[in-house]
PDB file of C-alpha atoms in Angstrom:
ATOM      1  CA  GLY A   1      -0.149  -0.044   0.105  1.00 67.00           C
ATOM      2  CA  ARG A   2       2.914   2.464  -0.377  1.00 87.00           C
ATOM      3  CA  THR A   3       2.788   5.156  -2.823  1.00 92.00           C
ATOM      4  CA  THR A   4       5.143   7.789  -4.707  1.00 94.00           C
ATOM      5  CA  ASP A   5       2.177  10.722  -5.043  1.00 97.00           C
ATOM      6  CA  LEU A   6       3.166  13.475  -2.292  1.00 97.00           C
ATOM      7  CA  TRP A   7      -0.189  14.520  -1.698  1.00 97.00           C
ATOM      8  CA  GLU A   8      -1.053  10.962  -0.738  1.00 96.00           C
ATOM      9  CA  MET A   9       1.864  10.993   1.358  1.00 96.00           C
ATOM     10  CA  ALA A  10       0.416  14.390   2.535  1.00 97.00           C
ATOM     11  CA  GLU A  11      -2.899  13.311   3.427  1.00 97.00           C
ATOM     12  CA  ALA A  12      -1.400  10.399   5.203  1.00 96.00           C
ATOM     13  CA  LEU A  13       0.331  12.011   7.644  1.00 96.00           C
ATOM     14  CA  ALA A  14      -2.716  14.517   8.306  1.00 97.00           C
ATOM     15  CA  ALA A  15      -4.532  11.551   9.168  1.00 96.00           C
ATOM     16  CA  TYR A  16      -2.329  11.215  11.691  1.00 96.00           C
ATOM     17  CA  GLY A  17      -3.487  14.512  13.025  1.00 96.00           C
ATOM     18  CA  CYS A  18      -0.609  16.627  11.378  1.00 96.00           C
ATOM     19  CA  GLU A  19      -2.100  19.853  10.990  1.00 97.00           C
ATOM     20  CA  ILE A  20       0.353  21.704   8.391  1.00 98.00           C
ATOM     21  CA  ILE A  21       1.907  19.371   5.765  1.00 98.00           C
ATOM     22  CA  VAL A  22       5.053  21.065   3.916  1.00 98.00           C
ATOM     23  CA  ILE A  23       7.131  19.315   1.622  1.00 98.00           C
ATOM     24  CA  LYS A  24      10.419  21.063   0.524  1.00 97.00           C
ATOM     25  CA  ARG A  25      10.864  20.389  -3.319  1.00 96.00           C
ATOM     26  CA  GLY A  26      14.079  22.473  -3.516  1.00 91.00           C
ATOM     27  CA  GLU A  27      14.609  24.360  -6.553  1.00 91.00           C
ATOM     28  CA  ARG A  28      10.515  23.651  -7.052  1.00 96.00           C
ATOM     29  CA  GLY A  29       9.998  25.242  -4.101  1.00 97.00           C
ATOM     30  CA  GLN A  30       7.346  23.662  -1.986  1.00 98.00           C
ATOM     31  CA  LEU A  31       4.228  21.845  -1.402  1.00 98.00           C
ATOM     32  CA  LEU A  32       2.167  22.612   1.515  1.00 98.00           C
ATOM     33  CA  TYR A  33      -1.239  20.398   2.614  1.00 98.00           C
ATOM     34  CA  VAL A  34      -3.280  22.020   5.292  1.00 98.00           C
ATOM     35  CA  GLY A  35      -5.390  18.694   7.350  1.00 97.00           C
ATOM     36  CA  SER A  36      -8.304  20.819   8.762  1.00 95.00           C
ATOM     37  CA  SER A  37      -9.552  21.927   5.482  1.00 97.00           C
ATOM     38  CA  ARG A  38      -7.904  19.303   3.004  1.00 97.00           C
ATOM     39  CA  THR A  39      -6.230  22.077   0.831  1.00 98.00           C
ATOM     40  CA  ARG A  40      -3.023  21.834  -1.187  1.00 98.00           C
ATOM     41  CA  TRP A  41      -1.293  24.832  -2.309  1.00 98.00           C
ATOM     42  CA  ASP A  42       2.479  24.773  -4.684  1.00 98.00           C
ATOM     43  CA  VAL A  43       4.350  27.244  -4.018  1.00 98.00           C
ATOM     44  CA  PRO A  44       7.241  27.704  -6.776  1.00 98.00           C
ATOM     45  CA  PRO A  45      10.459  29.367  -5.553  1.00 97.00           C
ATOM     46  CA  TYR A  46      11.346  32.964  -5.667  1.00 97.00           C
ATOM     47  CA  PRO A  47      13.953  33.337  -8.276  1.00 96.00           C
ATOM     48  CA  ALA A  48      16.812  34.107  -6.764  1.00 96.00           C
ATOM     49  CA  ARG A  49      20.338  34.464  -8.202  1.00 95.00           C
ATOM     50  CA  VAL A  50      22.308  31.143  -6.520  1.00 94.00           C
ATOM     51  CA  LYS A  51      25.274  31.660  -5.264  1.00 95.00           C
ATOM     52  CA  ASN A  52      25.545  29.276  -2.357  1.00 93.00           C
ATOM     53  CA  PRO A  53      22.340  26.694  -2.039  1.00 93.00           C
ATOM     54  CA  LEU A  54      24.217  26.006   2.019  1.00 91.00           C
ATOM     55  CA  GLY A  55      21.643  26.822   4.589  1.00 91.00           C
ATOM     56  CA  ALA A  56      18.765  27.321   2.509  1.00 93.00           C
ATOM     57  CA  GLY A  57      16.664  24.731   4.202  1.00 94.00           C
ATOM     58  CA  ASP A  58      17.879  25.902   7.645  1.00 94.00           C
ATOM     59  CA  ALA A  59      16.724  29.515   6.555  1.00 94.00           C
ATOM     60  CA  PHE A  60      13.435  27.886   5.184  1.00 97.00           C
ATOM     61  CA  CYS A  61      12.652  26.401   8.371  1.00 97.00           C
ATOM     62  CA  GLY A  62      13.714  29.609  10.480  1.00 96.00           C
ATOM     63  CA  GLY A  63      11.411  31.840   7.625  1.00 97.00           C
ATOM     64  CA  PHE A  64       8.835  29.430   8.256  1.00 98.00           C
ATOM     65  CA  LEU A  65       8.253  29.574  12.207  1.00 98.00           C
ATOM     66  CA  ALA A  66       8.800  33.206  11.968  1.00 97.00           C
ATOM     67  CA  GLY A  67       5.943  33.869   9.736  1.00 98.00           C
ATOM     68  CA  TYR A  68       3.882  31.284  11.298  1.00 98.00           C
ATOM     69  CA  ARG A  69       4.371  33.026  14.533  1.00 98.00           C
ATOM     70  CA  ARG A  70       3.703  36.487  13.115  1.00 97.00           C
ATOM     71  CA  THR A  71       0.607  35.539  11.145  1.00 97.00           C
ATOM     72  CA  PHE A  72      -0.318  32.031  11.949  1.00 98.00           C
ATOM     73  CA  ALA A  73      -1.520  31.176   8.504  1.00 98.00           C
ATOM     74  CA  PRO A  74       0.195  28.145   7.055  1.00 98.00           C
ATOM     75  CA  LEU A  75       0.288  29.725   3.409  1.00 98.00           C
ATOM     76  CA  GLN A  76       1.880  32.719   4.467  1.00 98.00           C
ATOM     77  CA  ALA A  77       4.195  30.827   6.934  1.00 98.00           C
ATOM     78  CA  VAL A  78       5.425  29.204   3.710  1.00 98.00           C
ATOM     79  CA  LEU A  79       6.083  32.065   1.748  1.00 98.00           C
ATOM     80  CA  HIS A  80       8.041  33.514   4.614  1.00 98.00           C
ATOM     81  CA  GLY A  81      10.257  30.552   4.730  1.00 98.00           C
ATOM     82  CA  ASN A  82      10.861  30.728   0.725  1.00 98.00           C
ATOM     83  CA  ILE A  83      11.866  34.264   0.840  1.00 97.00           C
ATOM     84  CA  SER A  84      13.972  33.553   3.694  1.00 96.00           C
ATOM     85  CA  SER A  85      15.896  31.114   1.632  1.00 96.00           C
ATOM     86  CA  SER A  86      15.712  33.054  -1.548  1.00 96.00           C
ATOM     87  CA  LEU A  87      18.051  35.639   0.577  1.00 96.00           C
ATOM     88  CA  VAL A  88      20.410  33.034   1.837  1.00 95.00           C
ATOM     89  CA  VAL A  89      21.284  31.402  -0.846  1.00 95.00           C
ATOM     90  CA  GLU A  90      22.202  34.700  -2.671  1.00 95.00           C
ATOM     91  CA  GLY A  91      25.214  35.066  -0.727  1.00 94.00           C
ATOM     92  CA  ASP A  92      28.235  33.313   0.440  1.00 91.00           C
ATOM     93  CA  THR A  93      27.061  32.807   4.205  1.00 82.00           C
ATOM     94  CA  ALA A  94      23.783  32.395   5.615  1.00 72.00           C
ATOM     95  CA  ALA A  95      24.812  35.745   7.471  1.00 84.00           C
ATOM     96  CA  TYR A  96      24.541  37.599   3.923  1.00 88.00           C
ATOM     97  CA  ALA A  97      20.509  37.574   4.706  1.00 89.00           C
ATOM     98  CA  LEU A  98      21.149  39.997   7.562  1.00 87.00           C
ATOM     99  CA  ASP A  99      22.289  42.801   5.217  1.00 87.00           C
ATOM    100  CA  ALA A 100      19.519  42.461   2.718  1.00 89.00           C
ATOM    101  CA  LEU A 101      18.429  45.358   1.642  1.00 90.00           C
ATOM    102  CA  PRO A 102      15.798  47.221   3.721  1.00 91.00           C
ATOM    103  CA  GLY A 103      12.361  46.074   2.170  1.00 95.00           C
ATOM    104  CA  LEU A 104      13.544  43.754  -0.276  1.00 96.00           C
ATOM    105  CA  ALA A 105      12.062  40.374   1.755  1.00 96.00           C
ATOM    106  CA  GLU A 106       8.775  42.514   2.317  1.00 96.00           C
ATOM    107  CA  ALA A 107       8.747  43.329  -1.477  1.00 96.00           C
ATOM    108  CA  ARG A 108       9.824  39.529  -2.322  1.00 97.00           C
ATOM    109  CA  LEU A 109       7.235  37.912  -0.002  1.00 97.00           C
ATOM    110  CA  GLN A 110       4.249  40.450  -2.025  1.00 96.00           C
ATOM    111  CA  SER A 111       5.664  39.430  -5.807  1.00 95.00           C
ATOM    112  CA  LEU A 112       5.664  35.171  -4.454  1.00 97.00           C
ATOM    113  CA  GLN A 113       2.261  35.573  -3.198  1.00 95.00           C
ATOM    114  CA  GLN A 114       0.786  36.232  -6.701  1.00 94.00           C
ATOM    115  CA  SER A 115       2.355  33.114  -7.838  1.00 96.00           C
ATOM    116  CA  ALA A 116       1.312  30.525  -5.143  1.00 97.00           C
ATOM    117  CA  ARG A 117      -1.859  28.305  -6.647  1.00 97.00           C
ATOM    118  CA  LYS A 118      -4.337  26.766  -5.036  1.00 97.00           C
ATOM    119  CA  VAL A 119      -4.529  22.736  -6.750  1.00 95.00           C
TER     120      VAL A 119
END
């Protein structure tokens, strides 16, 4: 009874009580499944100029948690994580994102919101 379908896997995890399932797909962005509403989202990656992918996953997780704490909205949390990782991969170190231009993360967030699509 095993499957390779990511949405089926997300539904199975939701059946165990997971409320929010995020599937990180690297350069292909993220999939979000919200168990309570059975809502599916496909979030493309922000088109960053990748210089060093090291730390992108950690940056996503940190951005996700900060976004969720800020908005308590799963989709917004995924978007925040996506943007966090887009800033990190453009530099040599994780600290590169700390020197981003003021307002850059927010501008990217607004831009990416238009690209997220309900599946």
